[in-house]
Coordinates of C-alpha atoms in Angstrom, one line a residue:
Chain A
R48 CA 25.6 -20.7 -4.3
D49 CA 26.9 -22.6 -1.4
A50 CA 27.2 -25.7 -2.9
A51 CA 27.4 -27.1 1.1
A52 CA 24.9 -25.5 2.4
H53 CA 22.7 -27.1 -0.1
A54 CA 24.2 -30.5 0.6
A55 CA 23.4 -30.1 3.5
A56 CA 20.0 -29.3 3.2
V57 CA 19.2 -32.6 1.3
A58 CA 21.1 -34.0 3.6
R59 CA 19.2 -32.7 6.6
N60 CA 15.7 -33.2 4.7
G61 CA 15.9 -37.1 3.1
Q62 CA 16.2 -37.4 7.4
L63 CA 12.5 -34.7 8.5
T64 CA 9.3 -37.2 10.7
K65 CA 7.7 -37.3 6.7
P66 CA 7.5 -40.0 4.0
P67 CA 10.7 -39.1 1.7
G68 CA 8.8 -36.4 -0.6
A69 CA 6.2 -35.9 0.9
L70 CA 6.3 -32.5 0.8
G71 CA 6.8 -32.1 -2.7
R72 CA 7.5 -29.2 -4.5
L73 CA 8.1 -27.3 -0.6
E74 CA 11.0 -29.7 -0.2
E75 CA 12.7 -28.9 -3.4
L76 CA 11.7 -24.6 -2.7
A77 CA 13.5 -25.1 1.2
V78 CA 16.5 -26.7 -0.3
W79 CA 16.8 -24.3 -3.5
F80 CA 16.3 -20.9 -0.5
A81 CA 19.7 -23.3 1.5
G82 CA 22.0 -23.0 -1.9
W83 CA 21.3 -19.0 -2.0
Q84 CA 20.8 -18.0 1.3
G85 CA 24.0 -20.0 2.4
T86 CA 22.9 -22.3 5.4
D87 CA 21.1 -25.7 5.6
R88 CA 17.7 -23.6 7.3
P89 CA 16.6 -21.6 5.7
R90 CA 14.2 -19.5 6.9
C91 CA 11.6 -16.3 5.6
E92 CA 12.4 -14.3 8.6
R93 CA 12.7 -10.8 7.2
P94 CA 10.7 -11.1 3.5
Q95 CA 11.8 -7.1 1.4
V96 CA 8.9 -6.2 -0.4
L97 CA 9.6 -3.1 -3.6
V98 CA 7.2 -1.6 -4.9
F99 CA 7.8 0.4 -8.0
A100 CA 6.5 2.7 -9.8
G101 CA 7.2 5.1 -13.2
N102 CA 3.9 6.5 -15.5
H103 CA 4.5 5.7 -19.6
G104 CA 3.9 7.8 -23.0
V105 CA 2.8 5.4 -25.2
V106 CA -0.1 5.7 -22.8
A107 CA -1.4 7.7 -25.1
Q108 CA -1.7 5.7 -27.9
G109 CA -4.6 4.2 -25.7
V110 CA -3.6 1.5 -24.3
S111 CA -4.9 1.4 -20.9
A112 CA -8.6 1.2 -18.6
F113 CA -7.8 3.3 -16.4
P114 CA -5.3 7.4 -16.8
A115 CA -1.8 7.8 -15.8
E116 CA -2.8 10.2 -13.0
V117 CA -4.2 6.5 -11.4
T118 CA -0.4 5.7 -11.0
V119 CA 0.5 8.8 -8.3
Q120 CA -2.9 8.0 -6.6
M121 CA -2.5 4.3 -5.9
V122 CA 1.6 5.2 -4.9
A123 CA -0.4 7.9 -2.8
N124 CA -2.1 4.9 -2.1
F125 CA 0.8 2.7 -1.2
R126 CA 2.5 4.8 0.8
H127 CA -0.9 5.4 3.1
G128 CA -1.7 1.4 3.4
G129 CA -4.5 1.1 1.5
A130 CA -3.8 -1.2 -1.2
A131 CA -3.2 -5.5 -2.0
I132 CA 0.1 -4.8 -1.2
N133 CA 0.6 -3.8 1.2
Q134 CA -1.9 -6.2 3.3
L135 CA 0.0 -8.4 2.3
S136 CA 3.3 -8.1 3.0
K137 CA 1.7 -7.2 6.3
A138 CA 0.1 -10.6 6.7
F139 CA 3.8 -12.2 5.6
G140 CA 5.8 -10.3 8.3
A141 CA 7.6 -8.3 4.9
T142 CA 9.3 -4.0 5.6
M143 CA 7.5 -2.6 2.3
S144 CA 9.2 0.6 -0.3
V145 CA 7.8 2.5 -2.1
H146 CA 10.1 4.2 -5.2
A147 CA 8.3 6.8 -7.0
L148 CA 10.5 7.0 -10.2
E149 CA 10.0 10.3 -11.7
L150 CA 6.4 9.8 -12.5
E151 CA 5.2 13.7 -13.4
R152 CA 7.6 12.3 -16.7
P153 CA 6.0 9.9 -18.6
T154 CA 8.6 7.7 -20.8
A155 CA 8.5 8.6 -24.3
D156 CA 6.0 7.0 -26.8
F157 CA 8.0 4.1 -27.4
T158 CA 6.0 3.9 -30.7
V159 CA 7.7 7.3 -31.3
A160 CA 10.8 6.9 -29.6
P161 CA 12.5 6.0 -27.5
A162 CA 11.7 5.8 -24.0
M163 CA 14.3 6.4 -22.1
E164 CA 17.6 7.5 -22.9
E165 CA 20.5 6.3 -21.9
A166 CA 20.7 8.0 -17.7
E167 CA 17.7 7.8 -18.1
V168 CA 17.8 3.9 -17.9
V169 CA 20.6 3.8 -16.0
A170 CA 20.0 5.9 -12.9
A171 CA 16.2 3.7 -12.8
L172 CA 18.7 0.4 -13.1
R173 CA 20.5 2.1 -10.2
C174 CA 17.0 2.8 -8.4
G175 CA 16.1 -0.7 -7.6
W176 CA 20.0 -2.1 -6.9
E177 CA 20.2 0.4 -4.4
A178 CA 16.8 0.1 -2.6
V179 CA 18.3 -3.6 -1.9
D180 CA 17.8 -4.6 1.8
A181 CA 21.0 -7.1 1.7
G182 CA 20.1 -8.2 5.2
A183 CA 16.6 -9.4 3.8
D184 CA 15.8 -13.4 3.0
V185 CA 13.6 -13.1 0.5
L186 CA 13.2 -10.1 -2.0
V187 CA 9.9 -9.5 -4.3
T188 CA 9.9 -7.2 -7.0
G189 CA 6.2 -5.1 -7.7
E190 CA 5.6 -2.4 -9.9
M191 CA 2.8 -0.2 -10.5
G192 CA 2.2 2.3 -13.4
I193 CA -1.0 2.1 -15.5
G194 CA -0.3 1.0 -19.3
N195 CA 3.1 -1.0 -17.5
T196 CA 1.6 -4.3 -19.8
T197 CA 2.5 -3.0 -23.2
P198 CA 6.3 -2.4 -22.9
A199 CA 5.9 -6.1 -21.1
A200 CA 4.8 -7.7 -23.9
A201 CA 6.6 -5.0 -25.9
I202 CA 9.7 -5.9 -23.7
A203 CA 9.0 -10.3 -24.0
A204 CA 9.2 -9.5 -27.7
A205 CA 11.3 -8.1 -28.5
L206 CA 14.1 -10.2 -26.3
F207 CA 12.1 -14.2 -27.1
G208 CA 10.0 -12.9 -30.4
G209 CA 6.1 -13.9 -31.9
E210 CA 3.6 -12.0 -32.8
P211 CA 3.1 -8.9 -30.1
A212 CA -0.9 -10.4 -30.0
G213 CA 0.3 -13.6 -28.8
W214 CA 1.7 -10.7 -25.7
V215 CA -0.3 -8.7 -24.4
G216 CA -3.2 -9.2 -23.0
R217 CA -6.4 -6.8 -21.2
G218 CA -4.2 -5.5 -18.2
T219 CA -6.5 -4.0 -16.0
G220 CA -9.1 -5.3 -17.8
V221 CA -9.0 -3.2 -21.8
D222 CA -11.8 -4.7 -24.8
D223 CA -11.0 -5.6 -27.3
A224 CA -10.5 -2.6 -29.3
G225 CA -8.0 -2.2 -26.2
L226 CA -6.3 -5.4 -27.1
A227 CA -6.2 -4.2 -30.8
R228 CA -5.0 -0.7 -29.9
K229 CA -1.6 -2.6 -27.9
A230 CA -0.9 -4.9 -30.3
D231 CA -0.8 -2.8 -32.5
A232 CA 1.7 -0.3 -30.8
V233 CA 4.0 -3.2 -29.5
A234 CA 4.4 -3.7 -33.3
R235 CA 5.2 -0.6 -34.0
G236 CA 7.9 -0.4 -31.5
L237 CA 9.2 -3.8 -32.0
A238 CA 9.3 -2.2 -35.8
L239 CA 10.6 1.3 -35.2
H240 CA 14.0 0.1 -32.7
A241 CA 14.3 -2.5 -34.9
A242 CA 18.4 -2.2 -35.0
R243 CA 18.9 -1.9 -31.5
L244 CA 17.0 -5.2 -29.8
G245 CA 20.1 -7.6 -30.3
D246 CA 21.3 -5.5 -27.0
P247 CA 18.9 -6.9 -24.0
L248 CA 19.4 -3.3 -22.7
Q249 CA 18.9 -1.4 -25.5
V250 CA 14.9 -3.6 -25.3
L251 CA 14.5 -2.8 -21.5
R252 CA 15.8 1.8 -22.3
C253 CA 13.8 1.4 -25.9
L254 CA 10.2 -0.2 -24.8
G255 CA 10.2 -0.5 -20.7
G256 CA 10.3 1.9 -18.3
R257 CA 11.8 3.2 -15.4
E258 CA 9.7 0.4 -13.0
L259 CA 10.4 -2.1 -14.7
A260 CA 14.5 -1.6 -14.5
A261 CA 14.0 -0.3 -11.9
M262 CA 12.6 -4.0 -11.0
A263 CA 15.4 -5.4 -12.7
G264 CA 17.8 -3.2 -11.3
A265 CA 16.9 -4.5 -7.7
I266 CA 17.6 -8.0 -8.5
A267 CA 20.9 -8.7 -10.2
R268 CA 21.7 -6.6 -6.9
A269 CA 20.4 -9.7 -5.4
R270 CA 21.9 -12.4 -7.1
V271 CA 25.3 -10.4 -6.1
E272 CA 23.6 -10.2 -2.2
R273 CA 22.4 -13.5 -2.7
V274 CA 19.2 -13.3 -1.2
P275 CA 16.7 -15.6 -3.6
V276 CA 12.9 -13.5 -5.5
V277 CA 10.0 -14.2 -6.2
L278 CA 9.1 -13.6 -9.4
D279 CA 5.9 -11.2 -9.2
G280 CA 3.9 -11.6 -13.1
F281 CA 3.5 -11.2 -16.2
I282 CA 5.7 -7.4 -15.3
C283 CA 8.5 -8.3 -13.2
T284 CA 9.1 -11.3 -15.3
A285 CA 9.3 -9.5 -18.5
S286 CA 12.2 -6.8 -16.8
A287 CA 13.7 -9.8 -14.3
A288 CA 13.8 -11.4 -18.3
V289 CA 15.9 -8.7 -19.8
L290 CA 18.6 -10.0 -17.7
E291 CA 18.5 -13.4 -18.6
K292 CA 18.9 -12.5 -22.1
A293 CA 21.9 -10.1 -21.1
A294 CA 23.7 -13.0 -19.3
A295 CA 21.9 -16.6 -19.0
G296 CA 22.0 -18.5 -15.4
S297 CA 20.8 -14.9 -13.7
L298 CA 18.0 -15.6 -12.7
D299 CA 19.3 -19.2 -11.4
H300 CA 17.9 -17.3 -7.8
C301 CA 14.7 -16.6 -8.8
V302 CA 12.0 -18.7 -8.9
A303 CA 8.8 -17.7 -9.9
G304 CA 5.8 -16.4 -7.7
H305 CA 2.4 -17.3 -10.0
V306 CA 0.7 -17.6 -12.5
S307 CA -1.4 -14.4 -13.0
A308 CA -4.4 -14.0 -15.8
E309 CA -2.4 -11.8 -17.6
G310 CA -1.9 -13.9 -21.5
G311 CA 1.6 -13.9 -21.8
H312 CA 2.6 -14.5 -18.8
G313 CA 2.7 -18.5 -18.7
R314 CA 4.2 -18.6 -21.7
L315 CA 6.8 -15.6 -20.7
L316 CA 7.8 -18.7 -17.6
A317 CA 8.3 -21.4 -19.5
A318 CA 10.2 -20.1 -21.3
L319 CA 12.4 -19.0 -19.3
G320 CA 11.5 -21.9 -17.7
K321 CA 10.1 -21.3 -13.9
A322 CA 7.2 -22.9 -12.9
P323 CA 5.2 -20.8 -10.8
L324 CA 4.2 -21.4 -7.5
L325 CA 0.2 -20.2 -7.6
D326 CA -1.7 -19.9 -9.8
L327 CA -5.3 -17.8 -8.7
G328 CA -6.4 -16.1 -12.4
L329 CA -3.7 -13.0 -10.5
R330 CA -3.6 -9.9 -12.5
L331 CA -3.2 -6.8 -10.3
G332 CA 0.3 -6.4 -9.9
E333 CA 2.2 -4.4 -6.8
G334 CA 4.1 -7.5 -5.8
S335 CA 0.8 -9.0 -4.9
G336 CA 0.9 -13.1 -6.7
A337 CA 4.7 -12.8 -5.7
A338 CA 3.8 -11.5 -1.4
L339 CA 1.4 -14.3 -1.5
A340 CA 3.8 -16.5 -2.4
L341 CA 5.6 -15.9 0.4
G342 CA 3.4 -18.1 2.1
V343 CA 3.8 -20.9 0.4
V344 CA 7.6 -19.7 1.4
K345 CA 7.2 -19.4 4.8
G346 CA 5.6 -23.1 4.8
A347 CA 8.9 -24.8 3.4
L348 CA 11.0 -23.0 5.2
A349 CA 9.4 -23.4 8.1
C350 CA 8.4 -27.2 7.7
H351 CA 12.5 -27.6 6.9
S352 CA 14.0 -25.3 9.9
G353 CA 11.5 -26.8 11.8
M354 CA 10.9 -30.2 11.9
A355 CA 12.8 -33.2 13.8
T356 CA 14.1 -35.9 12.6
F357 CA 13.3 -39.5 12.3
A358 CA 16.1 -39.8 15.2
E359 CA 15.6 -37.4 17.0
A360 CA 11.8 -37.9 17.1
G361 CA 12.4 -41.7 17.9
V362 CA 9.4 -41.9 14.6
S363 CA 10.9 -45.8 12.8
G364 CA 11.3 -45.3 8.8
A365 CA 9.9 -47.0 5.3
Chain B
R129 CA -24.3 -18.7 5.4
D130 CA -25.4 -15.6 5.5
A131 CA -26.7 -13.8 2.2
A132 CA -26.4 -10.1 3.4
A133 CA -23.0 -10.1 5.1
H134 CA -21.8 -12.5 1.7
A135 CA -24.0 -9.1 -0.6
A136 CA -22.1 -6.1 1.5
A137 CA -19.1 -7.9 0.6
V138 CA -19.4 -8.2 -2.6
A139 CA -20.0 -4.7 -2.6
R140 CA -16.8 -4.2 -0.5
N141 CA -15.2 -5.9 -3.3
G142 CA -16.2 -3.2 -5.8
Q143 CA -15.0 -0.5 -4.5
L144 CA -11.2 -2.0 -3.3
T145 CA -8.2 -0.4 -5.0
K146 CA -8.0 -2.2 -8.6
P147 CA -9.6 -3.5 -11.5
P148 CA -12.4 -5.7 -11.4
G149 CA -11.7 -9.3 -11.1
A150 CA -7.7 -8.8 -10.3
L151 CA -7.8 -11.1 -7.4
G152 CA -8.7 -14.0 -9.1
R153 CA -9.3 -16.8 -6.8
L154 CA -8.8 -14.0 -3.9
E155 CA -11.3 -12.3 -4.3
E156 CA -14.4 -15.6 -3.8
L157 CA -12.8 -16.9 -1.0
A158 CA -12.9 -13.5 0.7
V159 CA -16.8 -13.0 -0.3
W160 CA -17.7 -16.9 0.0
F161 CA -15.9 -16.6 4.0
A162 CA -17.5 -13.8 4.6
G163 CA -21.0 -15.6 3.6
W164 CA -20.1 -18.3 6.2
Q165 CA -18.3 -15.9 9.1
G166 CA -21.2 -13.7 9.0
T167 CA -19.6 -10.7 8.1
D168 CA -18.7 -8.3 5.5
R169 CA -14.5 -7.7 6.8
P170 CA -14.3 -12.1 7.5
R171 CA -10.6 -12.4 9.4
C172 CA -7.9 -15.4 10.5
E173 CA -7.7 -14.4 13.2
R174 CA -7.5 -18.1 15.1
P175 CA -7.9 -20.6 12.6
Q176 CA -7.9 -24.0 14.0
V177 CA -6.4 -27.2 13.3
L178 CA -7.4 -31.0 14.7
V179 CA -4.9 -33.9 13.5
F180 CA -6.6 -37.6 14.5
A181 CA -4.6 -40.8 14.6
G182 CA -6.5 -44.4 14.6
N183 CA -4.3 -47.4 13.6
H184 CA -6.1 -50.4 10.8
G185 CA -6.3 -53.5 10.4
V186 CA -6.3 -53.7 7.0
V187 CA -2.4 -52.7 7.6
A188 CA -2.5 -56.8 7.9
Q189 CA -2.8 -57.1 4.2
G190 CA 0.7 -55.6 3.4
V191 CA -0.6 -51.5 2.4
S192 CA 1.7 -49.6 3.8
A193 CA 5.5 -48.6 3.7
F194 CA 5.4 -47.7 6.9
P195 CA 5.0 -50.6 10.4
A196 CA 2.1 -49.7 12.0
E197 CA 4.5 -48.5 14.8
V198 CA 4.3 -45.4 13.4
T199 CA 1.2 -44.0 13.8
V200 CA 1.8 -43.9 17.9
Q201 CA 5.4 -42.4 17.6
M202 CA 4.2 -39.1 15.0
V203 CA 1.8 -38.2 17.2
A204 CA 4.5 -38.0 20.1
N205 CA 5.8 -36.2 17.7
F206 CA 2.9 -34.3 17.2
R207 CA 2.4 -33.7 20.7
H208 CA 6.6 -33.2 21.0
G209 CA 6.2 -30.3 18.3
G210 CA 8.6 -32.0 15.5
A211 CA 6.1 -32.5 12.6
A212 CA 5.1 -30.7 9.3
I213 CA 1.6 -29.5 10.6
N214 CA 3.5 -28.1 13.9
Q215 CA 5.6 -26.1 11.2
L216 CA 3.0 -24.8 9.6
S217 CA 0.3 -24.3 11.8
K218 CA 2.8 -22.1 13.6
A219 CA 3.3 -20.1 11.2
F220 CA -0.3 -19.4 10.2
G221 CA -0.9 -18.8 14.2
A222 CA -3.1 -21.5 14.0
T223 CA -3.6 -23.9 17.8
M224 CA -3.0 -27.5 17.3
S225 CA -4.7 -30.3 18.7
V226 CA -3.6 -33.8 17.4
H227 CA -6.6 -35.9 18.6
A228 CA -5.3 -40.4 19.4
L229 CA -8.2 -42.3 18.8
E230 CA -7.7 -45.9 20.4
L231 CA -4.6 -47.0 18.9
E232 CA -4.3 -49.6 21.7
R233 CA -7.1 -51.2 19.2
P234 CA -7.0 -50.5 14.9
T235 CA -9.7 -50.7 13.3
A236 CA -11.1 -54.3 12.3
D237 CA -9.5 -55.6 8.7
F238 CA -11.9 -54.0 6.1
T239 CA -11.0 -57.8 4.2
V240 CA -13.4 -59.4 6.8
A241 CA -15.5 -57.4 9.0
P242 CA -16.6 -54.3 9.2
A243 CA -13.3 -51.6 10.4
M244 CA -15.6 -50.7 13.0
E245 CA -18.7 -52.0 14.9
E246 CA -22.0 -49.0 14.9
A247 CA -21.0 -47.7 19.0
E248 CA -17.3 -46.9 17.9
V249 CA -17.7 -45.5 14.3
V250 CA -19.9 -43.6 17.1
A251 CA -17.7 -42.6 18.7
A252 CA -14.9 -41.1 16.6
L253 CA -17.4 -39.2 15.3
R254 CA -18.1 -37.8 17.9
C255 CA -14.8 -37.4 19.2
G256 CA -14.5 -34.3 16.0
W257 CA -17.6 -33.6 16.7
E258 CA -16.2 -32.5 20.4
A259 CA -13.5 -31.3 19.0
V260 CA -13.6 -28.1 16.7
D261 CA -13.8 -24.8 18.3
A262 CA -16.7 -22.7 17.7
G263 CA -15.7 -19.2 17.8
A264 CA -12.3 -20.7 15.7
D265 CA -13.1 -18.5 11.9
V266 CA -11.6 -21.0 9.7
L267 CA -11.2 -25.0 10.6
V268 CA -8.5 -27.8 9.4
T269 CA -9.0 -30.9 10.1
G270 CA -5.8 -33.5 9.8
E271 CA -5.3 -36.6 10.1
M272 CA -2.2 -39.1 10.5
G273 CA -2.8 -44.2 10.6
I274 CA -0.4 -45.4 8.7
G275 CA -2.3 -46.7 5.7
N276 CA -5.5 -45.3 6.2
T277 CA -5.1 -44.0 1.9
T278 CA -6.7 -48.0 2.2
P279 CA -10.0 -47.2 3.4
A280 CA -9.8 -43.7 1.8
A281 CA -10.0 -45.3 -1.3
A282 CA -11.9 -47.9 -0.7
I283 CA -14.7 -44.7 0.4
A284 CA -14.2 -43.1 -2.7
A285 CA -15.1 -46.4 -4.3
A286 CA -18.3 -46.9 -2.7
L287 CA -19.3 -43.6 -2.9
F288 CA -18.3 -42.7 -6.4
G289 CA -18.1 -46.0 -8.3
G290 CA -15.0 -46.8 -11.0
E291 CA -12.0 -49.5 -10.6
P292 CA -10.6 -49.8 -7.4
A293 CA -6.3 -49.7 -9.4
G294 CA -7.9 -46.2 -10.4
W295 CA -8.2 -45.1 -6.6
V296 CA -5.4 -45.8 -4.6
G297 CA -2.1 -44.9 -4.8
R298 CA 1.2 -44.9 -3.4
G299 CA 0.9 -43.4 0.2
T300 CA 3.6 -42.6 1.4
G301 CA 5.7 -44.8 -0.8
V302 CA 4.9 -48.2 -1.7
D303 CA 6.5 -50.3 -4.1
D304 CA 4.2 -51.9 -8.2
A305 CA 3.4 -54.7 -5.0
G306 CA 2.0 -53.0 -2.7
L307 CA 0.1 -50.6 -5.0
A308 CA -2.0 -53.9 -6.7
R309 CA -1.9 -55.0 -2.8
K310 CA -4.4 -52.5 -1.8
A311 CA -6.6 -52.3 -5.0
D312 CA -7.1 -55.9 -4.1
A313 CA -7.9 -55.8 -0.7
V314 CA -10.6 -53.0 -1.8
A315 CA -11.8 -54.8 -4.8
R316 CA -12.8 -57.4 -1.7
G317 CA -13.6 -55.2 1.0
L318 CA -16.4 -53.4 -1.3
A319 CA -17.4 -57.0 -2.4
L320 CA -18.0 -57.6 1.7
H321 CA -19.2 -55.4 2.1
A322 CA -21.8 -54.7 -0.4
A323 CA -24.4 -55.4 0.8
R324 CA -23.9 -52.3 3.3
L325 CA -22.4 -49.7 0.8
G326 CA -25.7 -48.0 -0.6
D327 CA -26.1 -46.0 3.3
P328 CA -22.6 -43.8 3.6
L329 CA -22.5 -43.8 7.6
Q330 CA -22.4 -47.9 6.5
V331 CA -19.8 -46.7 4.3
L332 CA -17.8 -44.7 5.9
R333 CA -18.2 -47.4 9.6
C334 CA -17.6 -50.8 7.3
L335 CA -14.4 -50.0 4.8
G336 CA -13.3 -46.7 6.7
G337 CA -11.3 -46.1 10.1
R338 CA -11.6 -43.7 13.7
E339 CA -9.6 -41.3 12.0
L340 CA -11.3 -40.5 9.1
A341 CA -15.0 -41.1 10.9
A342 CA -13.3 -38.3 13.8
M343 CA -12.9 -35.6 10.6
A344 CA -16.2 -36.2 9.7
G345 CA -17.6 -35.3 12.3
A346 CA -15.6 -32.4 12.4
I347 CA -16.6 -31.2 9.9
A348 CA -20.2 -31.5 10.4
R349 CA -19.7 -28.9 13.4
A350 CA -18.5 -27.1 12.0
R351 CA -21.4 -26.1 9.6
V352 CA -23.4 -26.1 12.0
E353 CA -21.3 -23.7 13.0
R354 CA -20.4 -21.9 9.9
V355 CA -17.2 -22.7 11.4
P356 CA -15.5 -22.2 6.8
V357 CA -14.0 -25.5 6.8
V358 CA -9.8 -25.7 4.3
L359 CA -10.5 -29.2 3.2
D360 CA -6.8 -31.5 3.3
G361 CA -5.8 -34.3 1.2
F362 CA -7.2 -37.4 -0.3
I363 CA -8.6 -39.1 3.2
C364 CA -9.5 -35.8 4.4
T365 CA -11.6 -35.2 1.3
A366 CA -12.9 -39.4 1.1
S367 CA -14.3 -38.8 5.6
A368 CA -16.1 -35.2 4.1
A369 CA -17.4 -37.1 0.6
V370 CA -19.5 -39.0 3.1
L371 CA -21.4 -36.4 4.4
E372 CA -21.8 -35.1 1.2
K373 CA -23.3 -38.1 0.2
A374 CA -25.4 -38.7 3.1
A375 CA -27.0 -35.1 2.4
A376 CA -26.1 -32.7 -0.7
G377 CA -24.7 -29.5 0.0
S378 CA -22.3 -30.6 3.6
L379 CA -20.4 -29.2 2.3
D380 CA -20.9 -26.3 1.3
H381 CA -19.1 -24.5 3.9
C382 CA -15.6 -26.7 3.0
V383 CA -12.9 -25.7 0.6
A384 CA -10.3 -27.9 -1.2
G385 CA -6.8 -26.3 -0.4
H386 CA -4.6 -28.6 -2.1
V387 CA -4.5 -32.0 -4.2
S388 CA -2.1 -34.0 -3.5
A389 CA -0.1 -36.4 -5.4
E390 CA -1.7 -38.9 -3.7
G391 CA -3.3 -41.3 -7.4
G392 CA -7.0 -40.4 -6.3
H393 CA -7.2 -37.1 -4.8
G394 CA -7.8 -35.0 -8.2
R395 CA -10.9 -37.7 -9.6
L396 CA -11.9 -36.9 -6.4
L397 CA -12.5 -33.7 -5.2
A398 CA -13.6 -33.2 -9.0
A399 CA -16.5 -35.5 -8.8
L400 CA -17.3 -33.1 -5.7
G401 CA -16.6 -29.7 -7.7
K402 CA -14.6 -28.2 -5.7
A403 CA -11.5 -26.9 -7.4
P404 CA -8.5 -26.7 -5.4
L405 CA -5.9 -23.5 -4.3
L406 CA -2.7 -25.1 -4.8
D407 CA -1.6 -27.8 -5.6
L408 CA 2.4 -28.8 -4.8
G409 CA 2.3 -32.0 -5.1
L410 CA 2.2 -32.5 -1.1
R411 CA 1.7 -36.2 -0.6
L412 CA 1.8 -35.8 3.5
G413 CA -1.6 -36.2 5.8
E414 CA -2.1 -34.3 8.9
G415 CA -3.6 -31.2 7.7
S416 CA -0.2 -30.3 6.1
G417 CA -1.6 -29.2 2.4
A418 CA -4.8 -27.0 3.9
A419 CA -2.9 -25.8 7.1
L420 CA -0.1 -24.6 3.8
A421 CA -3.8 -23.0 2.2
L422 CA -4.0 -20.9 4.9
G423 CA -1.4 -18.4 3.5
V424 CA -3.6 -17.7 0.7
V425 CA -6.8 -17.9 2.9
K426 CA -5.4 -15.4 5.1
G427 CA -4.1 -13.4 2.3
A428 CA -7.7 -12.8 0.5
L429 CA -8.6 -12.0 3.5
A430 CA -6.3 -9.3 4.3
C431 CA -6.9 -7.8 1.3
H432 CA -10.9 -8.0 1.8
S433 CA -10.8 -6.5 4.5
G434 CA -8.0 -4.6 4.5
M435 CA -7.7 -2.4 1.5
A436 CA -8.2 0.9 0.6
T437 CA -11.9 1.4 -0.7
F438 CA -11.1 4.2 -4.6
A439 CA -13.3 7.1 -2.6
E440 CA -11.5 6.2 0.7
A441 CA -7.7 6.7 -1.1
G442 CA -8.5 9.0 -3.9
V443 CA -7.8 7.4 -6.5
S444 CA -9.9 7.5 -10.1
G445 CA -11.5 4.5 -11.7
A446 CA -11.9 2.3 -14.7

């Protein structure tokens, strides 16, 4: 983070033609972007949206309202421009790409074996790492993977503790029995892999999925490139949490785009100390909540970087 | 409101490639827009932002942190493109115009006389009415007027009752003494005009201001033209509330863009039964919170009107 750019942005913010603090959280967001982008006039002109897709062995446990074939169908929908994330990316001028990670070869069911081998999780991390455009001025990572709220809940429970029932939610819309099956699957996964769960990367390997690992890889790369990240919902945030637990401060370049309707998301954000920009009851994934928050980012940066100062405008101060 | 278009939009929403309800409030917003715009594929391509400016005799009571000359200076800033609302309008593709209402002739100090004569309030209402572009697909009304949180608080207190102290806030940043002066001014205004305050339009005349009346005129016109309105902060909402009290249902075409940091705004929205789209601590006025919410509107309508259906995309349902 560029302390000089941050300080220059704070100074500029104090001179803009508005009462001090009157743009609320937009002011805080703009100076934070300034620090990461290394300029006192940050911009949101080249947002990048990455969508990673994976399939999950744990769907065998009856944890999703939709069949696993929907993952590959939705990838086709992303490629043809028909999904929500396509519309949101276009609305906010973001480039969007979809990365399908071996959909024909789901991860292992984590209630019976580690979800991934070492080589598999490394390959998925690398896919995310390499997908980041170092010239982007903000990054959104999203996902698609039928069943993936269950791995996300398992990761959250492994990293932060607490009962599985406190981390699972209805995902795409499971009923009470489905919810109970999710909590049960998470409990069995935690028990089976207990000896390895002290290491956050083993948590990702044993309980996660390829698209979750890819998001973690992309978020880590963005940190190296100083590209600020807008976090999406529960699954994205669970992936990001692996990085934070592996090295505290790893998510300093991330802002929470929204809090989703999925049960554990608010709790997960609170554990990470992230206050969401939006709270509109979304629970779609794909990066949709974060992409919607690009509107707030665009507004914040447009004000900060485009407004006149009191001196420029000849306006009297308080 | 077009019931057929609303029903068609509800049907379309149910077929889009997402789990039912997964876009949360965006879905509700899109079908609501559909009803007002009279199409099952509503759009946000021609947003209009109107900023009305007025000056207030009640500033003589020491109710603002800024001098009254700032109103005319900020109008110049709007015209030169330097204010927050200019940047936000540009960011979301809105046309923006500024309407200065007799700035050289402030309203009367409502602690000593009615703020406006009948002819003055009618002229201001007409200014707002005539400023609306009937071809706009969404309207934002904003304001600038040093001292105008005090008339807004007085209107809210007159329409909804309660102690003045519960409606006044820090506006552009008054200290505790300023806050006490605001509450006192409101109390004296309510007492002086008590006999007339049973009529909402008299409330607007006796306690309001030209830019508040102009916003009310614009919002009323938008209703006639079936242009949905995104309400801004405390002052805009107080103006709108006059219409609602004059005829229940008058604000059915309005959605609350945000809840501001100004004390009484959340309370006023609750009294009107409006849930805000954003809650980011803004308290600038100018229409800034509503203009920022255009990002959410754009995202909602882009998803609704642009997404593929399950049938179009060949995606399996739940």
